[in-house]
Amino acid sequence: GTPSVPAKPLSPRRVSRQIHVGSVPVGGDAPVSVQSMTTTLTSDVNATLQQIAQLTASGCQIVRVAVPSQDDADALPTIAKKSQIPVIADIHFQPKYVFAALDAGCAAVRVNPGNIRKFDDQVGEIARRAKYLGTPIRIGVNAGSLDPRLYEKYGKATPEALVESALWECSLFEEHDFRDIKISVKHNDPVVMIQAYRQLAAACDYPLHLGVTEAGPAFQGTIKSAVAFGALLAEGIGDTIRVSLSAPPVEEVKVGTQILESLGLRKRGLEIVSCPSCGRAQVDVYTLADQVSAALEGLDVPLRVAVMGCVVNGPGEAREADLGVASGNGKGQIFVRGEVIKTVSEAKIVETLVEEAARLAEELGAD
Ligand code: SF4
């Protein structure tokens, strides 16, 4: 099993300033967090919330949603409100969606300096609004969409070009006394990516979001990300990670979590995860999740327990959880690793989960 006392870290953590993406601290002494991105149409609120439920159940801590259209921007207030984990709006091209995302209550907004022309003029207003709301900004530089000025200067997306683009964008925000920033400089080549992050780490104290872009299908992407993140995290660089795979986002979270566990950066303990609830919910998920948390408090085993709002998708969405409940019609389906093992009345949900958790804990202890 997982050793309960992590080994000494490979090297001291780079000292970065801490920001808060909603409830999740990023940077400083905060544990390295795992994030992913939905693949649904953001404008399809229920589908997006359902995918967020899957991600939450698999241990994802922050989720990003793409906002390419006004319909997507219009969906943000509901998604931001209902998601159980902080939602970052991903904005390219259109500064008006940055304002929409900020006003929608998103936990952070990602902007790509290479893709937002005439953006520079609006940085002041964005900085003021974001500061007022206490919302951080991720400056997300991508090799595939490098600022044309830097492309011209360097000839290609070199580490220097990626870093210069990021720091230039930071300086625009800093002019407005805005420093609630995290940065990514993604490249599809782990060697370039590692060099870019090393340079960036030395040049600023902003928290860093690690990512290899277009990492590829699951096998290749897993290895590229593990190698690149592993190299950087072993040097103490990196505050939050997103594995990009051409695969369902839950797979990204599994890989990301495994990378952190492999490096001793994460010790698994008891984790209660719950779905954000959507139009299908037949129970007050938040209250039930609180009751389950209270009942299992003190159980110090690496178990992920999911509380899901409906029996239609709950067990399936929580497949990566060890144990869970999907509620509906005054009953609760109790499931273990995505398979329904029994159905109990609502009044018996909490005690049944406690029993099953104890049984699983015993199994884990015996391995
Ligand atoms: Fe998924 Fe059901 Fe929760 Fe909706 S209520 S997010 S379908 S588990």
mmCIF file of C-alpha atoms and ligand atoms in Angstrom:
data_model
loop_
_atom_site.group_PDB
_atom_site.id
_atom_site.type_symbol
_atom_site.label_atom_id
_atom_site.label_comp_id
_atom_site.label_asym_id
_atom_site.label_seq_id
_atom_site.Cartn_x
_atom_site.Cartn_y
_atom_site.Cartn_z
ATOM 1 C CA GLY A 1 0.000 0.000 0.000
ATOM 2 C CA THR A 2 0.892 3.713 0.009
ATOM 3 C CA PRO A 3 3.399 4.539 2.743
ATOM 4 C CA SER A 4 1.745 6.826 5.262
ATOM 5 C CA VAL A 5 4.819 8.992 5.741
ATOM 6 C CA PRO A 6 6.015 10.433 2.429
ATOM 7 C CA ALA A 7 9.722 10.255 1.702
ATOM 8 C CA LYS A 8 11.796 13.417 1.929
ATOM 9 C CA PRO A 9 11.107 15.546 -1.169
ATOM 10 C CA LEU A 10 13.627 15.347 -3.984
ATOM 11 C CA SER A 11 14.416 19.046 -3.798
ATOM 12 C CA PRO A 12 13.030 22.068 -2.010
ATOM 13 C CA ARG A 13 9.929 23.563 -3.545
ATOM 14 C CA ARG A 14 10.464 26.724 -5.556
ATOM 15 C CA VAL A 15 9.150 29.653 -3.544
ATOM 16 C CA SER A 16 6.115 31.056 -5.329
ATOM 17 C CA ARG A 17 3.457 33.506 -4.263
ATOM 18 C CA GLN A 18 0.149 31.916 -3.417
ATOM 19 C CA ILE A 19 -3.076 32.596 -5.243
ATOM 20 C CA HIS A 20 -6.529 31.149 -4.653
ATOM 21 C CA VAL A 21 -8.495 29.550 -7.441
ATOM 22 C CA GLY A 22 -11.803 29.564 -5.616
ATOM 23 C CA SER A 23 -11.310 27.323 -2.608
ATOM 24 C CA VAL A 24 -8.083 25.793 -3.929
ATOM 25 C CA PRO A 25 -4.800 27.485 -2.992
ATOM 26 C CA VAL A 26 -2.181 27.348 -5.746
ATOM 27 C CA GLY A 27 1.484 28.120 -5.093
ATOM 28 C CA GLY A 28 3.314 28.818 -1.864
ATOM 29 C CA ASP A 29 3.115 25.787 0.380
ATOM 30 C CA ALA A 30 -0.174 24.517 -1.108
ATOM 31 C CA PRO A 31 -0.103 20.925 -2.329
ATOM 32 C CA VAL A 32 0.263 20.609 -6.099
ATOM 33 C CA SER A 33 -3.288 20.399 -7.464
ATOM 34 C CA VAL A 34 -4.655 18.399 -10.388
ATOM 35 C CA GLN A 35 -6.881 19.971 -12.992
ATOM 36 C CA SER A 36 -8.583 18.996 -16.199
ATOM 37 C CA MET A 37 -10.826 20.456 -18.836
ATOM 38 C CA THR A 38 -14.323 19.499 -19.949
ATOM 39 C CA THR A 39 -14.942 18.294 -23.496
ATOM 40 C CA THR A 40 -18.660 19.032 -23.555
ATOM 41 C CA LEU A 41 -20.197 22.086 -25.154
ATOM 42 C CA THR A 42 -20.071 24.547 -22.287
ATOM 43 C CA SER A 43 -23.441 25.931 -23.407
ATOM 44 C CA ASP A 44 -24.924 22.489 -22.624
ATOM 45 C CA VAL A 45 -25.096 23.128 -18.910
ATOM 46 C CA ASN A 46 -26.347 19.696 -17.837
ATOM 47 C CA ALA A 47 -23.827 17.772 -19.914
ATOM 48 C CA THR A 48 -21.033 19.998 -18.636
ATOM 49 C CA LEU A 49 -22.116 19.623 -15.012
ATOM 50 C CA GLN A 50 -22.338 15.874 -15.479
ATOM 51 C CA GLN A 51 -18.812 15.747 -16.809
ATOM 52 C CA ILE A 52 -17.686 17.942 -13.927
ATOM 53 C CA ALA A 53 -19.356 15.373 -11.642
ATOM 54 C CA GLN A 54 -17.235 12.624 -13.198
ATOM 55 C CA LEU A 55 -14.122 14.717 -12.845
ATOM 56 C CA THR A 56 -14.896 15.615 -9.252
ATOM 57 C CA ALA A 57 -15.472 11.955 -8.416
ATOM 58 C CA SER A 58 -12.136 11.050 -9.966
ATOM 59 C CA GLY A 59 -10.309 13.544 -7.746
ATOM 60 C CA CYS A 60 -10.026 16.531 -10.079
ATOM 61 C CA GLN A 61 -9.576 19.691 -8.006
ATOM 62 C CA ILE A 62 -10.023 22.460 -10.558
ATOM 63 C CA VAL A 63 -11.873 22.288 -13.870
ATOM 64 C CA ARG A 64 -11.557 24.468 -16.935
ATOM 65 C CA VAL A 65 -14.295 25.065 -19.477
ATOM 66 C CA ALA A 66 -13.897 26.561 -22.938
ATOM 67 C CA VAL A 67 -15.814 29.714 -23.781
ATOM 68 C CA PRO A 68 -15.759 30.157 -27.565
ATOM 69 C CA SER A 69 -19.238 31.694 -27.961
ATOM 70 C CA GLN A 70 -21.798 33.906 -26.302
ATOM 71 C CA ASP A 71 -23.951 30.833 -25.522
ATOM 72 C CA ASP A 72 -21.022 29.398 -23.586
ATOM 73 C CA ALA A 73 -20.505 32.667 -21.744
ATOM 74 C CA ASP A 74 -24.216 32.670 -20.859
ATOM 75 C CA ALA A 75 -23.870 29.200 -19.308
ATOM 76 C CA LEU A 76 -21.039 30.231 -16.976
ATOM 77 C CA PRO A 77 -23.058 31.610 -14.036
ATOM 78 C CA THR A 78 -24.945 28.326 -13.570
ATOM 79 C CA ILE A 79 -21.866 26.171 -14.071
ATOM 80 C CA ALA A 80 -19.740 28.260 -11.708
ATOM 81 C CA LYS A 81 -22.481 28.179 -9.090
ATOM 82 C CA LYS A 82 -23.249 24.469 -9.277
ATOM 83 C CA SER A 83 -19.800 22.985 -9.750
ATOM 84 C CA GLN A 84 -18.342 21.481 -6.566
ATOM 85 C CA ILE A 85 -14.833 22.340 -7.716
ATOM 86 C CA PRO A 86 -13.570 25.744 -8.882
ATOM 87 C CA VAL A 87 -14.278 26.527 -12.536
ATOM 88 C CA ILE A 88 -11.797 28.355 -14.749
ATOM 89 C CA ALA A 89 -13.101 29.953 -17.932
ATOM 90 C CA ASP A 90 -10.793 29.477 -20.899
ATOM 91 C CA ILE A 91 -10.890 32.501 -23.180
ATOM 92 C CA HIS A 92 -9.270 33.040 -26.540
ATOM 93 C CA PHE A 93 -9.805 35.941 -28.923
ATOM 94 C CA GLN A 94 -12.666 37.762 -27.229
ATOM 95 C CA PRO A 95 -12.009 40.084 -24.295
ATOM 96 C CA LYS A 96 -15.769 40.504 -23.779
ATOM 97 C CA TYR A 97 -15.931 36.901 -22.592
ATOM 98 C CA VAL A 98 -13.266 37.646 -20.014
ATOM 99 C CA PHE A 99 -15.616 40.166 -18.435
ATOM 100 C CA ALA A 100 -18.525 37.744 -18.756
ATOM 101 C CA ALA A 101 -16.528 35.025 -17.000
ATOM 102 C CA LEU A 102 -15.441 37.356 -14.209
ATOM 103 C CA ASP A 103 -18.992 38.532 -13.633
ATOM 104 C CA ALA A 104 -20.283 34.946 -13.803
ATOM 105 C CA GLY A 105 -18.328 34.082 -10.671
ATOM 106 C CA CYS A 106 -15.717 31.864 -12.307
ATOM 107 C CA ALA A 107 -12.871 31.048 -9.934
ATOM 108 C CA ALA A 108 -10.270 32.197 -12.471
ATOM 109 C CA VAL A 109 -9.970 33.169 -16.094
ATOM 110 C CA ARG A 110 -7.371 31.858 -18.494
ATOM 111 C CA VAL A 111 -6.229 34.173 -21.266
ATOM 112 C CA ASN A 112 -3.846 33.372 -24.073
ATOM 113 C CA PRO A 113 -1.761 36.423 -24.941
ATOM 114 C CA GLY A 114 -1.008 35.050 -28.405
ATOM 115 C CA ASN A 115 -4.667 34.849 -29.286
ATOM 116 C CA ILE A 116 -6.042 38.075 -27.952
ATOM 117 C CA ARG A 117 -5.202 40.925 -30.270
ATOM 118 C CA LYS A 118 -5.970 44.412 -29.094
ATOM 119 C CA PHE A 119 -5.993 42.753 -25.698
ATOM 120 C CA ASP A 120 -3.273 45.014 -24.375
ATOM 121 C CA ASP A 121 -5.634 48.000 -24.449
ATOM 122 C CA GLN A 122 -8.097 46.200 -22.246
ATOM 123 C CA VAL A 123 -5.741 44.795 -19.653
ATOM 124 C CA GLY A 124 -6.306 47.754 -17.349
ATOM 125 C CA GLU A 125 -10.025 47.229 -17.255
ATOM 126 C CA ILE A 126 -9.669 43.468 -16.859
ATOM 127 C CA ALA A 127 -7.158 43.932 -14.032
ATOM 128 C CA ARG A 128 -9.491 46.345 -12.229
ATOM 129 C CA ARG A 129 -12.487 44.046 -12.536
ATOM 130 C CA ALA A 130 -10.543 40.918 -11.555
ATOM 131 C CA LYS A 131 -8.975 42.694 -8.603
ATOM 132 C CA TYR A 132 -12.329 43.954 -7.413
ATOM 133 C CA LEU A 133 -13.731 40.422 -7.555
ATOM 134 C CA GLY A 134 -10.575 38.786 -6.167
ATOM 135 C CA THR A 135 -10.331 36.555 -9.225
ATOM 136 C CA PRO A 136 -6.925 35.392 -10.451
ATOM 137 C CA ILE A 137 -5.893 35.274 -14.089
ATOM 138 C CA ARG A 138 -3.912 32.507 -15.740
ATOM 139 C CA ILE A 139 -1.653 33.681 -18.484
ATOM 140 C CA GLY A 140 -1.564 30.654 -20.711
ATOM 141 C CA VAL A 141 1.047 30.797 -23.438
ATOM 142 C CA ASN A 142 0.897 28.061 -26.040
ATOM 143 C CA ALA A 143 3.571 27.156 -28.585
ATOM 144 C CA GLY A 144 0.868 26.668 -31.212
ATOM 145 C CA SER A 145 -0.485 30.176 -30.814
ATOM 146 C CA LEU A 146 2.593 32.176 -29.930
ATOM 147 C CA ASP A 147 2.288 35.953 -30.159
ATOM 148 C CA PRO A 148 3.205 36.776 -33.801
ATOM 149 C CA ARG A 149 5.683 39.468 -32.663
ATOM 150 C CA LEU A 150 7.679 36.852 -30.762
ATOM 151 C CA TYR A 151 7.359 34.341 -33.536
ATOM 152 C CA GLU A 152 9.015 36.891 -35.787
ATOM 153 C CA LYS A 153 11.725 37.659 -33.268
ATOM 154 C CA TYR A 154 12.680 34.060 -32.455
ATOM 155 C CA GLY A 155 11.668 32.250 -35.650
ATOM 156 C CA LYS A 156 9.865 29.534 -33.686
ATOM 157 C CA ALA A 157 8.408 28.788 -30.291
ATOM 158 C CA THR A 158 11.675 28.542 -28.368
ATOM 159 C CA PRO A 159 11.710 28.430 -24.564
ATOM 160 C CA GLU A 160 12.884 32.059 -24.612
ATOM 161 C CA ALA A 161 9.988 33.092 -26.836
ATOM 162 C CA LEU A 162 7.405 31.367 -24.628
ATOM 163 C CA VAL A 163 8.844 32.928 -21.491
ATOM 164 C CA GLU A 164 9.102 36.394 -23.029
ATOM 165 C CA SER A 165 5.478 36.240 -24.129
ATOM 166 C CA ALA A 166 4.333 35.241 -20.646
ATOM 167 C CA LEU A 167 6.410 37.843 -18.833
ATOM 168 C CA TRP A 168 5.358 40.557 -21.262
ATOM 169 C CA GLU A 169 1.735 39.786 -20.520
ATOM 170 C CA CYS A 170 2.460 39.774 -16.794
ATOM 171 C CA SER A 171 4.091 43.184 -17.081
ATOM 172 C CA LEU A 172 0.907 44.604 -18.590
ATOM 173 C CA PHE A 173 -1.047 43.398 -15.581
ATOM 174 C CA GLU A 174 1.688 44.524 -13.169
ATOM 175 C CA GLU A 175 1.417 48.055 -14.585
ATOM 176 C CA HIS A 176 -2.060 48.006 -13.102
ATOM 177 C CA ASP A 177 -0.726 46.607 -9.868
ATOM 178 C CA PHE A 178 -2.334 43.226 -10.558
ATOM 179 C CA ARG A 179 -0.291 40.195 -9.469
ATOM 180 C CA ASP A 180 -2.951 37.600 -8.806
ATOM 181 C CA ILE A 181 -1.532 35.545 -11.640
ATOM 182 C CA LYS A 182 -0.433 32.038 -12.505
ATOM 183 C CA ILE A 183 1.383 31.145 -15.680
ATOM 184 C CA SER A 184 1.715 28.298 -18.129
ATOM 185 C CA VAL A 185 4.098 28.018 -21.092
ATOM 186 C CA LYS A 186 3.057 24.882 -22.918
ATOM 187 C CA HIS A 187 4.844 23.154 -25.740
ATOM 188 C CA ASN A 188 4.307 19.720 -27.278
ATOM 189 C CA ASP A 189 7.982 18.826 -26.889
ATOM 190 C CA PRO A 190 8.824 17.962 -23.274
ATOM 191 C CA VAL A 191 12.430 19.140 -23.762
ATOM 192 C CA VAL A 192 11.379 22.643 -24.841
ATOM 193 C CA MET A 193 8.666 22.676 -22.226
ATOM 194 C CA ILE A 194 11.054 21.760 -19.399
ATOM 195 C CA GLN A 195 13.502 24.461 -20.490
ATOM 196 C CA ALA A 196 10.743 27.058 -20.722
ATOM 197 C CA TYR A 197 9.433 26.323 -17.230
ATOM 198 C CA ARG A 198 12.935 26.339 -15.749
ATOM 199 C CA GLN A 199 13.568 29.778 -17.215
ATOM 200 C CA LEU A 200 10.192 31.027 -16.117
ATOM 201 C CA ALA A 201 10.683 29.653 -12.608
ATOM 202 C CA ALA A 202 13.938 31.571 -12.324
ATOM 203 C CA ALA A 203 12.487 34.800 -13.731
ATOM 204 C CA CYS A 204 9.414 35.312 -11.555
ATOM 205 C CA ASP A 205 7.675 34.133 -8.419
ATOM 206 C CA TYR A 206 4.250 33.472 -9.904
ATOM 207 C CA PRO A 207 2.789 30.026 -9.358
ATOM 208 C CA LEU A 208 3.147 27.789 -12.398
ATOM 209 C CA HIS A 209 0.597 25.596 -14.120
ATOM 210 C CA LEU A 210 2.409 22.717 -15.820
ATOM 211 C CA GLY A 211 1.225 21.297 -19.095
ATOM 212 C CA VAL A 212 2.470 19.616 -22.240
ATOM 213 C CA THR A 213 0.217 20.727 -25.063
ATOM 214 C CA GLU A 214 -1.087 18.318 -27.698
ATOM 215 C CA ALA A 215 0.518 15.538 -25.716
ATOM 216 C CA GLY A 216 -1.320 13.012 -27.858
ATOM 217 C CA PRO A 217 -3.243 9.770 -27.361
ATOM 218 C CA ALA A 218 -3.343 8.249 -23.890
ATOM 219 C CA PHE A 219 -0.158 6.167 -24.021
ATOM 220 C CA GLN A 220 2.110 8.785 -25.566
ATOM 221 C CA GLY A 221 0.531 11.668 -23.678
ATOM 222 C CA THR A 222 0.855 9.887 -20.372
ATOM 223 C CA ILE A 223 4.548 9.290 -20.887
ATOM 224 C CA LYS A 224 5.293 12.781 -22.192
ATOM 225 C CA SER A 225 3.481 14.371 -19.269
ATOM 226 C CA ALA A 226 4.981 12.045 -16.687
ATOM 227 C CA VAL A 227 8.496 12.703 -17.965
ATOM 228 C CA ALA A 228 8.097 16.482 -18.284
ATOM 229 C CA PHE A 229 6.169 17.029 -15.045
ATOM 230 C CA GLY A 230 8.384 14.544 -13.251
ATOM 231 C CA ALA A 231 11.548 16.407 -14.227
ATOM 232 C CA LEU A 232 10.144 19.769 -13.153
ATOM 233 C CA LEU A 233 8.344 18.657 -9.996
ATOM 234 C CA ALA A 234 11.483 16.817 -8.888
ATOM 235 C CA GLU A 235 13.235 20.198 -9.079
ATOM 236 C CA GLY A 236 10.494 21.798 -7.009
ATOM 237 C CA ILE A 237 8.903 23.547 -10.007
ATOM 238 C CA GLY A 238 5.151 23.424 -10.568
ATOM 239 C CA ASP A 239 2.128 24.336 -8.460
ATOM 240 C CA THR A 240 -0.763 22.841 -10.401
ATOM 241 C CA ILE A 241 -0.798 20.350 -13.257
ATOM 242 C CA ARG A 242 -2.977 19.453 -16.187
ATOM 243 C CA VAL A 243 -2.254 16.364 -18.225
ATOM 244 C CA SER A 244 -3.592 16.822 -21.778
ATOM 245 C CA LEU A 245 -4.672 13.605 -23.436
ATOM 246 C CA SER A 246 -6.734 12.812 -26.491
ATOM 247 C CA ALA A 247 -8.854 10.727 -24.140
ATOM 248 C CA PRO A 248 -11.724 11.313 -21.710
ATOM 249 C CA PRO A 249 -10.752 13.971 -19.149
ATOM 250 C CA VAL A 250 -11.141 11.534 -16.251
ATOM 251 C CA GLU A 251 -8.077 9.766 -17.681
ATOM 252 C CA GLU A 252 -6.138 13.035 -17.412
ATOM 253 C CA VAL A 253 -6.970 13.248 -13.730
ATOM 254 C CA LYS A 254 -5.930 9.646 -13.085
ATOM 255 C CA VAL A 255 -2.582 10.232 -14.779
ATOM 256 C CA GLY A 256 -2.023 13.553 -13.016
ATOM 257 C CA THR A 257 -2.850 12.071 -9.635
ATOM 258 C CA GLN A 258 -0.557 9.124 -10.262
ATOM 259 C CA ILE A 259 2.323 11.435 -11.218
ATOM 260 C CA LEU A 260 1.953 13.300 -7.929
ATOM 261 C CA GLU A 261 1.678 10.086 -5.934
ATOM 262 C CA SER A 262 4.743 8.661 -7.693
ATOM 263 C CA LEU A 263 6.809 11.647 -6.612
ATOM 264 C CA GLY A 264 5.548 11.505 -3.049
ATOM 265 C CA LEU A 265 3.795 14.833 -3.569
ATOM 266 C CA ARG A 266 0.441 13.439 -2.649
ATOM 267 C CA LYS A 267 -0.588 11.077 0.060
ATOM 268 C CA ARG A 268 -3.995 9.646 -0.472
ATOM 269 C CA GLY A 269 -6.314 9.746 2.467
ATOM 270 C CA LEU A 270 -10.045 9.708 2.892
ATOM 271 C CA GLU A 271 -11.642 11.925 0.323
ATOM 272 C CA ILE A 272 -15.324 12.765 0.019
ATOM 273 C CA VAL A 273 -16.279 13.938 -3.428
ATOM 274 C CA SER A 274 -19.699 14.936 -4.634
ATOM 275 C CA CYS A 275 -21.358 15.800 -7.887
ATOM 276 C CA PRO A 276 -22.248 19.426 -8.581
ATOM 277 C CA SER A 277 -25.842 18.243 -9.137
ATOM 278 C CA CYS A 278 -27.694 19.154 -12.268
ATOM 279 C CA GLY A 279 -31.273 19.064 -13.534
ATOM 280 C CA ARG A 280 -31.438 15.366 -12.672
ATOM 281 C CA ALA A 281 -30.667 15.686 -8.956
ATOM 282 C CA GLN A 282 -33.340 14.294 -6.660
ATOM 283 C CA VAL A 283 -31.625 14.964 -3.382
ATOM 284 C CA ASP A 284 -29.854 17.824 -1.644
ATOM 285 C CA VAL A 285 -26.358 16.670 -2.568
ATOM 286 C CA TYR A 286 -24.592 19.247 -0.434
ATOM 287 C CA THR A 287 -26.350 18.269 2.788
ATOM 288 C CA LEU A 288 -25.889 14.567 2.125
ATOM 289 C CA ALA A 289 -22.188 15.120 1.378
ATOM 290 C CA ASP A 290 -21.811 16.985 4.678
ATOM 291 C CA GLN A 291 -23.485 14.144 6.571
ATOM 292 C CA VAL A 292 -21.274 11.539 4.906
ATOM 293 C CA SER A 293 -18.148 13.605 5.656
ATOM 294 C CA ALA A 294 -19.107 13.906 9.298
ATOM 295 C CA ALA A 295 -19.878 10.190 9.612
ATOM 296 C CA LEU A 296 -16.568 9.101 8.072
ATOM 297 C CA GLU A 297 -14.401 11.658 9.833
ATOM 298 C CA GLY A 298 -11.326 10.131 11.393
ATOM 299 C CA LEU A 299 -11.176 7.148 9.031
ATOM 300 C CA ASP A 300 -7.575 7.477 7.887
ATOM 301 C CA VAL A 301 -7.458 5.284 4.786
ATOM 302 C CA PRO A 302 -6.961 6.084 1.109
ATOM 303 C CA LEU A 303 -10.615 5.854 0.129
ATOM 304 C CA ARG A 304 -12.529 8.059 -2.265
ATOM 305 C CA VAL A 305 -16.212 8.204 -1.411
ATOM 306 C CA ALA A 306 -18.609 9.761 -3.917
ATOM 307 C CA VAL A 307 -21.970 11.347 -3.174
ATOM 308 C CA MET A 308 -24.013 11.654 -6.338
ATOM 309 C CA GLY A 309 -27.331 13.360 -6.909
ATOM 310 C CA CYS A 310 -29.153 10.832 -9.063
ATOM 311 C CA VAL A 311 -29.348 7.155 -9.849
ATOM 312 C CA VAL A 312 -29.345 7.760 -13.603
ATOM 313 C CA ASN A 313 -25.714 8.733 -13.971
ATOM 314 C CA GLY A 314 -24.345 8.760 -10.447
ATOM 315 C CA PRO A 315 -22.690 5.328 -10.274
ATOM 316 C CA GLY A 316 -21.280 5.657 -13.786
ATOM 317 C CA GLU A 317 -19.959 9.122 -13.174
ATOM 318 C CA ALA A 318 -18.282 8.008 -9.978
ATOM 319 C CA ARG A 319 -16.660 4.882 -11.425
ATOM 320 C CA GLU A 320 -13.222 6.003 -10.234
ATOM 321 C CA ALA A 321 -14.438 6.341 -6.667
ATOM 322 C CA ASP A 322 -14.009 3.391 -4.310
ATOM 323 C CA LEU A 323 -17.419 3.735 -2.770
ATOM 324 C CA GLY A 324 -20.440 5.924 -3.198
ATOM 325 C CA VAL A 325 -24.112 6.615 -3.127
ATOM 326 C CA ALA A 326 -26.467 7.761 -5.857
ATOM 327 C CA SER A 327 -29.698 9.136 -4.468
ATOM 328 C CA GLY A 328 -33.188 9.382 -5.874
ATOM 329 C CA ASN A 329 -36.831 8.680 -5.020
ATOM 330 C CA GLY A 330 -36.146 8.461 -1.306
ATOM 331 C CA LYS A 331 -33.585 5.728 -1.842
ATOM 332 C CA GLY A 332 -29.864 5.436 -2.225
ATOM 333 C CA GLN A 333 -28.027 3.067 -4.524
ATOM 334 C CA ILE A 334 -24.813 2.089 -2.804
ATOM 335 C CA PHE A 335 -22.021 1.342 -5.223
ATOM 336 C CA VAL A 336 -18.490 0.073 -5.010
ATOM 337 C CA ARG A 337 -16.139 1.023 -7.854
ATOM 338 C CA GLY A 338 -19.038 1.976 -10.103
ATOM 339 C CA GLU A 339 -21.088 -1.200 -9.528
ATOM 340 C CA VAL A 340 -24.354 -0.955 -7.592
ATOM 341 C CA ILE A 341 -24.194 -3.453 -4.729
ATOM 342 C CA LYS A 342 -27.447 -2.591 -2.949
ATOM 343 C CA THR A 343 -30.251 -0.102 -2.614
ATOM 344 C CA VAL A 344 -31.255 1.261 0.785
ATOM 345 C CA SER A 345 -33.808 3.775 2.050
ATOM 346 C CA GLU A 346 -32.623 7.367 2.336
ATOM 347 C CA ALA A 347 -32.527 7.110 6.131
ATOM 348 C CA LYS A 348 -30.014 4.255 5.896
ATOM 349 C CA ILE A 349 -27.603 5.797 3.397
ATOM 350 C CA VAL A 350 -25.094 7.212 5.857
ATOM 351 C CA GLU A 351 -24.868 4.127 8.065
ATOM 352 C CA THR A 352 -24.573 1.828 5.040
ATOM 353 C CA LEU A 353 -21.718 3.902 3.671
ATOM 354 C CA VAL A 354 -19.972 3.777 7.031
ATOM 355 C CA GLU A 355 -20.280 -0.027 7.071
ATOM 356 C CA GLU A 356 -19.011 -0.394 3.530
ATOM 357 C CA ALA A 357 -16.152 2.056 4.137
ATOM 358 C CA ALA A 358 -15.084 0.022 7.161
ATOM 359 C CA ARG A 359 -15.183 -3.146 5.073
ATOM 360 C CA LEU A 360 -13.072 -1.565 2.309
ATOM 361 C CA ALA A 361 -10.670 -0.109 4.859
ATOM 362 C CA GLU A 362 -10.142 -3.589 6.253
ATOM 363 C CA GLU A 363 -9.490 -4.908 2.753
ATOM 364 C CA LEU A 364 -6.934 -2.157 2.147
ATOM 365 C CA GLY A 365 -5.256 -2.762 5.468
ATOM 366 C CA ALA A 366 -4.875 -6.415 4.545
ATOM 367 C CA ASP A 367 -3.014 -5.795 1.305
HETATM 368 FE FE1 SF4 B 1 -24.537 13.641 -12.562
HETATM 369 FE FE2 SF4 B 1 -26.884 12.971 -11.495
HETATM 370 FE FE3 SF4 B 1 -25.216 14.639 -10.208
HETATM 371 FE FE4 SF4 B 1 -26.498 15.410 -12.429
HETATM 372 S S1 SF4 B 1 -27.423 14.884 -10.435
HETATM 373 S S2 SF4 B 1 -24.353 15.784 -11.952
HETATM 374 S S3 SF4 B 1 -26.492 13.514 -13.648
HETATM 375 S S4 SF4 B 1 -24.887 12.464 -10.650
#
